[in-house]
Coordinates of C-alpha atoms and ligand atoms in Angstrom, one line a residue:
X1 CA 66.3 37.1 72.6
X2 CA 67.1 38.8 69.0
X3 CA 68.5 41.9 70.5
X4 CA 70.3 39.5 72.8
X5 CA 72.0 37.3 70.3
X6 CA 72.3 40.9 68.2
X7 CA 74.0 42.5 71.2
X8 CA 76.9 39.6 71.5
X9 CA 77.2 39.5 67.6
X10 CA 77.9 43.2 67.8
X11 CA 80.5 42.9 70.8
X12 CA 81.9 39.9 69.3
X13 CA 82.9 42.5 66.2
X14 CA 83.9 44.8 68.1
X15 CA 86.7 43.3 69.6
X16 CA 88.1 41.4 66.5
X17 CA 88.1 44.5 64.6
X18 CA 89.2 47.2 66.4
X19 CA 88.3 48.6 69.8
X20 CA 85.5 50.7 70.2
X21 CA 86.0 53.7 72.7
X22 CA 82.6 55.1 72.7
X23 CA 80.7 51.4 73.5
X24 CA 83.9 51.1 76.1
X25 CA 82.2 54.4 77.5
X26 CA 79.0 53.0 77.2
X27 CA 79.5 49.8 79.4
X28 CA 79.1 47.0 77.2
X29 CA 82.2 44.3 78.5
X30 CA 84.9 44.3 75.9
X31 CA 87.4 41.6 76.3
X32 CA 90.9 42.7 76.0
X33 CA 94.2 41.1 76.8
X34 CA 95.9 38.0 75.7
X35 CA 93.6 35.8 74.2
X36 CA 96.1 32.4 74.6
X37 CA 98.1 31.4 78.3
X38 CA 99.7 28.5 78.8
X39 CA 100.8 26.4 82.3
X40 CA 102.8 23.6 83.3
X41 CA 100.1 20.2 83.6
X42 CA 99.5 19.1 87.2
X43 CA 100.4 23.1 88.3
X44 CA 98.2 25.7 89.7
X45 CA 96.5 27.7 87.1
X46 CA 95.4 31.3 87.7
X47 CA 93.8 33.6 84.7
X48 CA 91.8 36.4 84.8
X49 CA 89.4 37.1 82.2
X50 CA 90.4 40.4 81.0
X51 CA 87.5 42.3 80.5
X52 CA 85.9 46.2 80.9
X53 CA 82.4 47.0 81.1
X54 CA 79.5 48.4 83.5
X55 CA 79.8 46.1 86.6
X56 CA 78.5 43.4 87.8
X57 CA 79.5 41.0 85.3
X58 CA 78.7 37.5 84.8
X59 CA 81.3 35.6 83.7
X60 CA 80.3 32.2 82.0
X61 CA 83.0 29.5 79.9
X62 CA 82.2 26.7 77.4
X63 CA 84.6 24.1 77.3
X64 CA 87.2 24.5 80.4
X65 CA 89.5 21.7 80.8
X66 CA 88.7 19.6 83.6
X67 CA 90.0 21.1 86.6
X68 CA 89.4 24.6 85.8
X69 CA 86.9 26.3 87.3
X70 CA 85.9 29.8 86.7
X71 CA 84.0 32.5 89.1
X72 CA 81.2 34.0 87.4
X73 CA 81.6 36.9 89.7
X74 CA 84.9 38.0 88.5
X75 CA 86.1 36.0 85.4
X76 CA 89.0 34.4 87.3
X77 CA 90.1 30.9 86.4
X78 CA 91.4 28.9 88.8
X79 CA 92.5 25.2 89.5
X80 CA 94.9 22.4 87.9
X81 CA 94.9 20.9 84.5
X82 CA 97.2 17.1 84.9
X83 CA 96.5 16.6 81.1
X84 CA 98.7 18.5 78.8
X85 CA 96.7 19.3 75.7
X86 CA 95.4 22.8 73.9
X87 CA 92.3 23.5 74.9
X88 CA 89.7 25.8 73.1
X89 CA 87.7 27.8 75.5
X90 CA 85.0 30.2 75.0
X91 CA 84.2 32.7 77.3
X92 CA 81.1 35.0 77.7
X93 CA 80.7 38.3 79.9
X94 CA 77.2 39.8 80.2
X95 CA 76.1 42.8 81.9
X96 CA 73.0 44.9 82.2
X97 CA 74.1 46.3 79.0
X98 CA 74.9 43.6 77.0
X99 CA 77.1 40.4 76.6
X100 CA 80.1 39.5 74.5
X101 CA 82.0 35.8 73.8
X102 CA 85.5 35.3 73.1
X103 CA 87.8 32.4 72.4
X104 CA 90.6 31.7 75.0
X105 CA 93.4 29.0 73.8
X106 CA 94.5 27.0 77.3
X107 CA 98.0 25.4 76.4
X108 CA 99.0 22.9 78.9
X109 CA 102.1 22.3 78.2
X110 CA 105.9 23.1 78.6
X111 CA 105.3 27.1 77.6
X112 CA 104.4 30.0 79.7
X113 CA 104.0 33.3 78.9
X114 CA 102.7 32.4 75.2
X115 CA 102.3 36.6 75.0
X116 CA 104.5 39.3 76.7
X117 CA 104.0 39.7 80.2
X118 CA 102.0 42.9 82.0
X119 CA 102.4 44.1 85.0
X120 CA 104.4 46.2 87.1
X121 CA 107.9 46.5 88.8
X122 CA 109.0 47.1 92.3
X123 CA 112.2 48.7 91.2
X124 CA 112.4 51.9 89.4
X125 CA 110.6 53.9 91.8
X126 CA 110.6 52.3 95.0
X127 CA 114.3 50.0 95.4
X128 CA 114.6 49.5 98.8
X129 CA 111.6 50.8 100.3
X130 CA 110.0 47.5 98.8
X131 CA 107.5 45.9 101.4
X132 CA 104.7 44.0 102.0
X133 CA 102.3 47.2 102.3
X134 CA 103.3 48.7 98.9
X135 CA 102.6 45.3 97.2
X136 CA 99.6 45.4 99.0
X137 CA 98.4 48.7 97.6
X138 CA 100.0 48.0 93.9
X139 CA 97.8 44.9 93.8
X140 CA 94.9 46.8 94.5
X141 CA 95.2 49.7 92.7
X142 CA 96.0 47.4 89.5
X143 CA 92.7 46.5 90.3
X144 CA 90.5 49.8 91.0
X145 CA 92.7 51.8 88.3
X146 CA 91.5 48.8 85.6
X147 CA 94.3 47.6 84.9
X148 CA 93.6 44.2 85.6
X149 CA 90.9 44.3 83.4
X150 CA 93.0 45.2 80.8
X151 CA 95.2 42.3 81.2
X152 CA 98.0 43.4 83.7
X153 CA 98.5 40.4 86.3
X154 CA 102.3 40.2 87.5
X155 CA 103.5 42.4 90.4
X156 CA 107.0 41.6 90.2
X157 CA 109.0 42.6 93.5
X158 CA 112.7 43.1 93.0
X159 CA 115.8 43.5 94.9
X160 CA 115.5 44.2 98.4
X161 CA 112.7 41.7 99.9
X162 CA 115.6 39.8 102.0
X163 CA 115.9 39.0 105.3
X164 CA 119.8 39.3 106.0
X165 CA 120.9 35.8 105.6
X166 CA 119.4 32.5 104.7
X167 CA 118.4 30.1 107.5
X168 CA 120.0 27.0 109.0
X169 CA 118.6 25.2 106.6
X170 CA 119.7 27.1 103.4
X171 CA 116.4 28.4 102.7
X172 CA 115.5 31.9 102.1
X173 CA 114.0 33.8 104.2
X174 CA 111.8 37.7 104.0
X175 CA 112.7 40.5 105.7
X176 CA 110.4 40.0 108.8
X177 CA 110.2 43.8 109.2
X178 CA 109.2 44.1 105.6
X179 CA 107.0 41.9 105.4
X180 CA 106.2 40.9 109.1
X181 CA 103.0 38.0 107.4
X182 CA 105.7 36.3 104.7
X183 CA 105.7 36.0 101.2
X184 CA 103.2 33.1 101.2
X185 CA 100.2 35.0 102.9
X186 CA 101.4 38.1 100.7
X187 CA 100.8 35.4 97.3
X188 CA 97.5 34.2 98.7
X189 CA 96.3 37.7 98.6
X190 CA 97.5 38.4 95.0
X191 CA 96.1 35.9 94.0
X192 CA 92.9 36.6 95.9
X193 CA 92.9 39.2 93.4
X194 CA 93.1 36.8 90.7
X195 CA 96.9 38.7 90.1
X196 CA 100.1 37.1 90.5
X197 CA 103.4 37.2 92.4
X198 CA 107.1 37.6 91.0
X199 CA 110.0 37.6 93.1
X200 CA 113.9 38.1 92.6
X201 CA 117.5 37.0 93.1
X202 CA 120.7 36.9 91.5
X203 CA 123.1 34.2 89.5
X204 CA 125.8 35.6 91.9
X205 CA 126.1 34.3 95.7
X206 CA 124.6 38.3 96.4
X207 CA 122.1 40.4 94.2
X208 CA 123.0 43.4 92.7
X209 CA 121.7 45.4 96.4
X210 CA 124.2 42.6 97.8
X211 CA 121.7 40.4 99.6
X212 CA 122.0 36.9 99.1
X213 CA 121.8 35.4 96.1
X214 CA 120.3 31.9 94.5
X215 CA 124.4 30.7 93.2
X216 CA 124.2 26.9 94.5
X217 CA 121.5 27.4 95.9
X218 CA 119.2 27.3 93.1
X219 CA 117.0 23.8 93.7
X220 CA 115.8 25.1 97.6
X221 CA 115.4 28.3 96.3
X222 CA 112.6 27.0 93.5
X223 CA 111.3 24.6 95.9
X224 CA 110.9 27.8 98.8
X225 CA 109.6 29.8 95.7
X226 CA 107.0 27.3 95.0
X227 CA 105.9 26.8 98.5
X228 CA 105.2 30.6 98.5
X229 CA 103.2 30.8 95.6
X230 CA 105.8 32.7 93.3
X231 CA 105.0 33.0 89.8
X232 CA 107.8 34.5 88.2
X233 CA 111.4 35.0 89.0
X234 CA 113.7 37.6 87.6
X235 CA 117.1 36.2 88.1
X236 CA 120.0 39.1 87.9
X237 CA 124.0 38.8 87.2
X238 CA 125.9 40.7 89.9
X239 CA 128.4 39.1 91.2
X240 CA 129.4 36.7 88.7
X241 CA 132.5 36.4 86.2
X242 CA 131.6 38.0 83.1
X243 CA 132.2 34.8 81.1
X244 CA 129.6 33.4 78.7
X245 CA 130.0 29.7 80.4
X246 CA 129.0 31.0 83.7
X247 CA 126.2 32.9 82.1
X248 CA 124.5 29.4 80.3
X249 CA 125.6 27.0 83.1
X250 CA 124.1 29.4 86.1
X251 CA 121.2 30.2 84.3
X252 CA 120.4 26.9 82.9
X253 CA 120.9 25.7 86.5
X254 CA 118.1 27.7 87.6
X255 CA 115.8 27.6 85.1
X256 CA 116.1 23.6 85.4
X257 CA 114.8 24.0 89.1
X258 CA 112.4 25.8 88.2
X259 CA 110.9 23.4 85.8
X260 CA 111.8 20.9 88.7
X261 CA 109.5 23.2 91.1
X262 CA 106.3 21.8 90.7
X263 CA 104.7 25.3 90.0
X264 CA 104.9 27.3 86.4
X265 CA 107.2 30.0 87.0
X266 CA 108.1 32.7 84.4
X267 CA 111.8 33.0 84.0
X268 CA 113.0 36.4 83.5
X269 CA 116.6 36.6 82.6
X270 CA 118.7 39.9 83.4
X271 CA 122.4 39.7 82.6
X272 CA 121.6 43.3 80.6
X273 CA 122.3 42.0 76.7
X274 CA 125.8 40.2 77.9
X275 CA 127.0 37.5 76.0
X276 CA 123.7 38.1 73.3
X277 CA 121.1 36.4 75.5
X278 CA 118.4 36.4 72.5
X279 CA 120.8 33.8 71.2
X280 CA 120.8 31.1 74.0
X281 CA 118.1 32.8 76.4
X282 CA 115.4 30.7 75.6
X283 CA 117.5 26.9 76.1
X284 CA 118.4 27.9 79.7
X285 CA 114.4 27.7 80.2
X286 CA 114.4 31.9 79.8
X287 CA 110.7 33.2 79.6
X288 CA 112.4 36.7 78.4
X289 CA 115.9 38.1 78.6
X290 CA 117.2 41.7 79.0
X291 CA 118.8 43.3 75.9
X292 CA 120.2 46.0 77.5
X293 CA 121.5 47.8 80.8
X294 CA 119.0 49.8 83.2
X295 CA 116.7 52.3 81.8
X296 CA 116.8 55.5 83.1
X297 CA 114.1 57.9 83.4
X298 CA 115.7 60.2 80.0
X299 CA 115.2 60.7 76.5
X300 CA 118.5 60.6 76.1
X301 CA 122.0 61.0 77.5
X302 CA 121.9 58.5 80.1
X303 CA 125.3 58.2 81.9
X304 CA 127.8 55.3 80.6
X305 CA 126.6 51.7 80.6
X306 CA 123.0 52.8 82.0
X307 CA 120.7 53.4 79.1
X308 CA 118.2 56.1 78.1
X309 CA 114.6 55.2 76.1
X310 CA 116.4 56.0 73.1
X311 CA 119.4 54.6 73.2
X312 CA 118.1 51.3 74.3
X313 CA 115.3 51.5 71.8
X314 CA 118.0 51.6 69.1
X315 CA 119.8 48.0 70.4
X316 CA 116.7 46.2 69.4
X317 CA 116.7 46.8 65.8
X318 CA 117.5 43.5 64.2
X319 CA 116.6 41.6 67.7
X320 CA 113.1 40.7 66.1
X321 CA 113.8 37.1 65.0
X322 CA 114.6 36.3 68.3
X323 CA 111.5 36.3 69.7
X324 CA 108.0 34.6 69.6
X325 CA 105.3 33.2 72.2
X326 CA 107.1 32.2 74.9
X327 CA 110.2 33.9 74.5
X328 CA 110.6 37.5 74.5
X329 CA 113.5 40.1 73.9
X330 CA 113.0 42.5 77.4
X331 CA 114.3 46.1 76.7
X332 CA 113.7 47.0 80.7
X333 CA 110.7 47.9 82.6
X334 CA 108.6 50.9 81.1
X335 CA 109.2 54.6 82.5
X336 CA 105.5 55.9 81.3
X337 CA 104.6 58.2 84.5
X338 CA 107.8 58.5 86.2
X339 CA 108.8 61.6 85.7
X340 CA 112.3 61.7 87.3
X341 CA 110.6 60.6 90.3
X342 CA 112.4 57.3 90.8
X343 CA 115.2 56.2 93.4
X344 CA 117.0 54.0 91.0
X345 CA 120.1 54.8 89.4
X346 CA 120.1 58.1 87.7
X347 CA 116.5 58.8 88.9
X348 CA 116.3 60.7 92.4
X349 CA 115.9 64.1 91.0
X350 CA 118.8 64.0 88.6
X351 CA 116.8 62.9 85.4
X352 CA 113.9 64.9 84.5
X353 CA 111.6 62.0 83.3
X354 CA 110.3 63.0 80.0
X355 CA 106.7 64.5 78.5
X356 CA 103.7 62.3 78.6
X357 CA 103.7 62.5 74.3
X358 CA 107.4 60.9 74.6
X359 CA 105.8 58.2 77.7
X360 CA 103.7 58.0 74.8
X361 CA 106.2 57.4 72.5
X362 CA 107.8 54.7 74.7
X363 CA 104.6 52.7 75.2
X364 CA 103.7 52.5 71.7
X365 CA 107.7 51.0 70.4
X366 CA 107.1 48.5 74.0
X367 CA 104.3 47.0 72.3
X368 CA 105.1 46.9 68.8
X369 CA 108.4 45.3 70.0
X370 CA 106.5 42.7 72.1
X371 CA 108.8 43.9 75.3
X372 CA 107.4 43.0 78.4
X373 CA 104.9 45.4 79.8
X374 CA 106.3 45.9 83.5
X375 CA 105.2 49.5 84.8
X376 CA 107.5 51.0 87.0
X377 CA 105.5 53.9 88.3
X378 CA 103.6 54.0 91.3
X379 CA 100.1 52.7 90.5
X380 CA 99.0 53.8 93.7
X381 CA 98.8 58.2 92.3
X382 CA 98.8 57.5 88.3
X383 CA 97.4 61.1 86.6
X384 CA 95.2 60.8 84.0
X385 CA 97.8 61.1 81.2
X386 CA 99.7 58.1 82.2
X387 CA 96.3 56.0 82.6
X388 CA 95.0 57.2 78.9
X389 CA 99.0 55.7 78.1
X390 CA 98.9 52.4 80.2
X391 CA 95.2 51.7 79.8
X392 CA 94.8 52.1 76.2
X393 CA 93.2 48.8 75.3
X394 CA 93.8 49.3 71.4
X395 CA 97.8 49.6 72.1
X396 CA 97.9 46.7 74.7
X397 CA 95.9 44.6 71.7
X398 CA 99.2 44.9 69.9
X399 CA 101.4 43.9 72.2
X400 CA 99.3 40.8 73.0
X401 CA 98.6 39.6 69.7
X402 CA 98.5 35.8 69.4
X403 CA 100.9 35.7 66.7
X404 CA 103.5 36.5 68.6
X405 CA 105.5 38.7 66.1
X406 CA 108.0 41.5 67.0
X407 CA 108.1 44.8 64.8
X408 CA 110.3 45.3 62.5
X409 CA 112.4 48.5 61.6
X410 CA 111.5 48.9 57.9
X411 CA 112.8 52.3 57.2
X412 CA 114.6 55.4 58.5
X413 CA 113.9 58.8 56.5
X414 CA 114.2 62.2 57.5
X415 CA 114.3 61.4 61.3
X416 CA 111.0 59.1 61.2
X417 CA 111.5 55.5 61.7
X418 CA 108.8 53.2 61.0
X419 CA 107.9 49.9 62.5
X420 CA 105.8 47.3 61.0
X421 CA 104.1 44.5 62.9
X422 CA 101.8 41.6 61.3
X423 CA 99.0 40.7 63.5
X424 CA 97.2 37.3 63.6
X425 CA 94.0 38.2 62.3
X426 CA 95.7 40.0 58.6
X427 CA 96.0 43.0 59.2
X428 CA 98.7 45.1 60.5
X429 CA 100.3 47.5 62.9
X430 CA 102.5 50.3 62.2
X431 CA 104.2 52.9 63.9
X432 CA 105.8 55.9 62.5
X433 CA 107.9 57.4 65.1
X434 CA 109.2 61.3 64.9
X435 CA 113.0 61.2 66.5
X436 CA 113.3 64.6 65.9
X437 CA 112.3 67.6 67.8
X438 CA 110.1 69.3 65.0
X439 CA 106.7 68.6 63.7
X440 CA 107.7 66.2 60.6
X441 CA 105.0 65.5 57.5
X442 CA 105.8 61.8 55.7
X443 CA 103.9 60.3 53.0
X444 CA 103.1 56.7 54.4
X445 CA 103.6 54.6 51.1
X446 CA 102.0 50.9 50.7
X447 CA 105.8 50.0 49.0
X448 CA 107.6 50.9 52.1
X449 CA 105.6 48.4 54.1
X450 CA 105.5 45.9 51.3
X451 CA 101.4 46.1 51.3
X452 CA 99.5 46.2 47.7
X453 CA 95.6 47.3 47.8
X454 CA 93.5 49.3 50.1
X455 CA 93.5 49.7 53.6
X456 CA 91.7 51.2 55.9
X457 CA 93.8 52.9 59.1
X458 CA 92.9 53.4 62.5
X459 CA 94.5 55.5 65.0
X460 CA 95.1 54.0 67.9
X461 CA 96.3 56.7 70.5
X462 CA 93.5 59.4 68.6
X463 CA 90.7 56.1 68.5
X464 CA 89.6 57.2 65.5
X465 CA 89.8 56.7 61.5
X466 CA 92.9 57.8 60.0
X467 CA 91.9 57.8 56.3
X468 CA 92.5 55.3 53.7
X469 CA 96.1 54.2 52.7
X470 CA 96.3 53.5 48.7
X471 CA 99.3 54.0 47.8
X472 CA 100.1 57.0 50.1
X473 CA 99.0 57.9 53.2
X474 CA 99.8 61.9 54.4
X475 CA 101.1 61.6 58.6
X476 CA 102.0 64.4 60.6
X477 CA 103.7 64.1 63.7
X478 CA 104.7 66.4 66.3
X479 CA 108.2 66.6 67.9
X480 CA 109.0 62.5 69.3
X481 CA 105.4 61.8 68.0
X482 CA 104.7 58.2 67.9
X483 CA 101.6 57.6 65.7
X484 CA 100.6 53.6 65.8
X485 CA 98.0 52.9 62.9
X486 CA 96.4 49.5 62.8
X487 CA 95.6 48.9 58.8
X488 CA 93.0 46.3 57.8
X489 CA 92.5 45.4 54.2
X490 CA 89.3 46.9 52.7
Ligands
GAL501 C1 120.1 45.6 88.3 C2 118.9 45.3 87.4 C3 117.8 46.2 87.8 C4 117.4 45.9 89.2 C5 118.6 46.0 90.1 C6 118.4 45.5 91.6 O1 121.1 44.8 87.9 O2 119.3 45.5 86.1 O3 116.6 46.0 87.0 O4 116.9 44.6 89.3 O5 119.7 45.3 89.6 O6 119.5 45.7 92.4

């Protein structure tokens, strides 16, 4: 019973300090992954326990609101909560190796997505070739590659799910050919998974791929949406006057019927950075908002409007007070593992993709910038470098932070930009990014970061100690180097 109550003590501090990679090798279940959600009262709840470790697990939860139930088989929490309220819950994973508790805030309420989302994106890769099979296989191979137990969840499908027109009735309608068992027998087995199912459409009367759109159409479309089990809705601006008015009164008008749906939906907002959408993004009932055009799979020199990783990482500097649980600035869908290899825009063999340090690169500003983690790659063939990128629980740790709080740019010297992020437990994230093409040395100093005292620095892409900053820390970082150090006061 000691070595019991030793064992969870010691997992316990394990995951509120930082993460462990050799007792992740050993089996013992971590818990990763955001530890607050929040839902809509009287809606369908769906969370799944993040959590790694040596299968089986047994999932057990003090305090679930009434209406919740969990499966101790595999940590998902399922059911409706009618009371709005905040609800501390603990949860509790054991395993033949060990057992380890963690608290999990439940807000019922009128927020969702209380921590950016994860998951992964139809588009990038796969545009029109979209179907019912590839969801299918994405869903499980978020599964079986651990991503789930990370704390991915969303498999967003984009443009291109369509039949060709709406029927008699207004409502939309799949592609039958596409997905030949509709979208409401696809949601029942995402969510069998204990995943979840986004879906899209456009502000315009057709999307960007010119299928038809949700313009006055936008309360059947959330009610149909509903019906089929959606849980998030990116909601694109093709086909619309560029005029700010349009922009608030379309989107508002949508985000209203969602509310209206009777289901808690995720609203994703992508009018690409138009009209500043960080300013007025989050009254039209936005969940997140696009700063920018479309990523393309490049470093740099992305053809005009498009953008590449750099050029769209530099329009978020000064975008960090816009955003906080529930409301997120979205600098695209991630490129880590693409290599050139997608159909979109500029992809197709025209853009190279970049190195797995620069995918790197990208994944660690993503998460200090609180973006939305949306994978565009094909989950189905990841290589091992892009896993090590999107399964590195110490880096997702960031992203999801309770607090909510979106690096800032705090200096520029010599090439290397660094990025500061408080987290909710005290300590604090930083992220020392080489533009340049050379090997760069910088003397981390306590004064850039505004820290006084001792601290003691983790790596988090090398997992391990990276020395104590006192003053001065001495970096080096290779060409477009990203090193993320999380510093805890001593
Ligand atoms: C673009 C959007 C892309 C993708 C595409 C679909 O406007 O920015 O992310 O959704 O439309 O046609």
């Amino acid at each position: 019973m000691k070595y019991f109550a030793f064992l969870t003590a010691l997992a316990i501090s394990i995951n509120l300090h930082s993460q462990n990679t050799s007792l992740l090798n050993e089996g013992i279940p971590v818990f990763h992954g955001a530890k607050v959600t929040g839902n809509l009262p009287n809606t369908d709840f769906l969370f799944t326990v993040p959590a790694t470790g040596e299968r089986p697990i047994t999932f057990t939860a003090e305090n679930l609101p009434k209406g919740l139930s969990l499966d101790p088989t595999t940590g998902i929490i399922r059911g409706v909560v009618k009371e709005k309220g905040s609800y501390a819950v603990k949860v509790f994973a054991t395993n033949v190796k060990g057992r380890a508790g963690e608290n999990l805030k439940i807000e019922i309420g009128d927020k969702l997505c209380l921590t950016p989302p994860m998951g992964w994106n139809s588009w990038n890769v796969f545009t029109n070739t979209l179907d019912e099979k590839l969801v299918m296989e994405t869903a499980d191979a978020m599964v079986s590659s651990g991503m789930r137990d990370l704390g991915y969840q969303y498999i967003n499908m984009d443009d291109y799910w369509h039949a060709v027109s709406r029927d008699a009735d207004g409502k939309p309608v799949a592609n039958a050919e596409k997905f030949p068992h509709g979208i409401k027998w696809l949601s029942d087995y995402v969510h069998s998974k204990g995943l979840k199912l986004g879906i899209y459409s456009d502000a315009g009367d057709k999307t960007c791929g010119k299928c038809f759109g949700g313009f006055q159409h936008e309360d059947i479309d959330a009610k149909v949406y509903a019906e089929w089990g959606i849980d998030l809705l990116k909601y694109d601006f093709c086909f619309v006057p560029w005029k700010k008015e349009e922009a608030l009164s379309r989107y508002k008008k949508m985000g209203d019927a969602l509310k209206g749906s009777g289901r808690s939906i995720v609203y994703s907002l992508c009018n690409w950075g138009l009209f500043n959408p960080w300013e007025w993004g989050e009254s039209v009932g936005g969940n997140y908002w696009r700063t920018t055009p479309d990523i393309i799979d490049t470093w740099n020199g992305a053809p005009f409007w498009y953008g590449s990783f750099t050029s769209i990482l530099k329009k978020q500097t000064k975008l960090d007070k816009y955003a906080g649980p529930g409301h997120w600035n979205d600098p695209d869908m991630m490129i880590v593992g693409n290599y050139g290899n997608g159909k979109a825009t500029g992809g197709g063999g025209k853009y190279k993709g970049m190195t797995d340090l620069e995918y790197q690169t990208h994944m660690s500003l993503w998460c200090m910038l609180n973006a939305p983690l949306l994978s565009s790659c094909d989950l189905r063939s990841m290589n091992e470098a892009t896993k090590n990128i999107l399964l590195n629980p110490e880096i997702l740790a960031i992203s999801q932070d309770e607090k909510g709080e979106q690096a800032k740019l705090v200096s520029k010297q010599n090439g290397v930009w660094l990025y500061k992020k408080n987290l909710n437990d005290g300590s604090v994230a930083v992220a020392v990014f080489n533009t340049t093409k050379s090997q760069k040395k910088l003397d981390l100093k306590s004064s850039l970061l505004g820290l006084q005292g001792t601290y003691v620095a983790s790596d988090v892409w090398q997992h391990k100690s990276a020395g104590i900053l006192k003053d001065k820390l001495e970096l080096t970082m290779k060409g477009h180097e990203t090193l993320v150090l999380k510093l805890e006061k001593n």
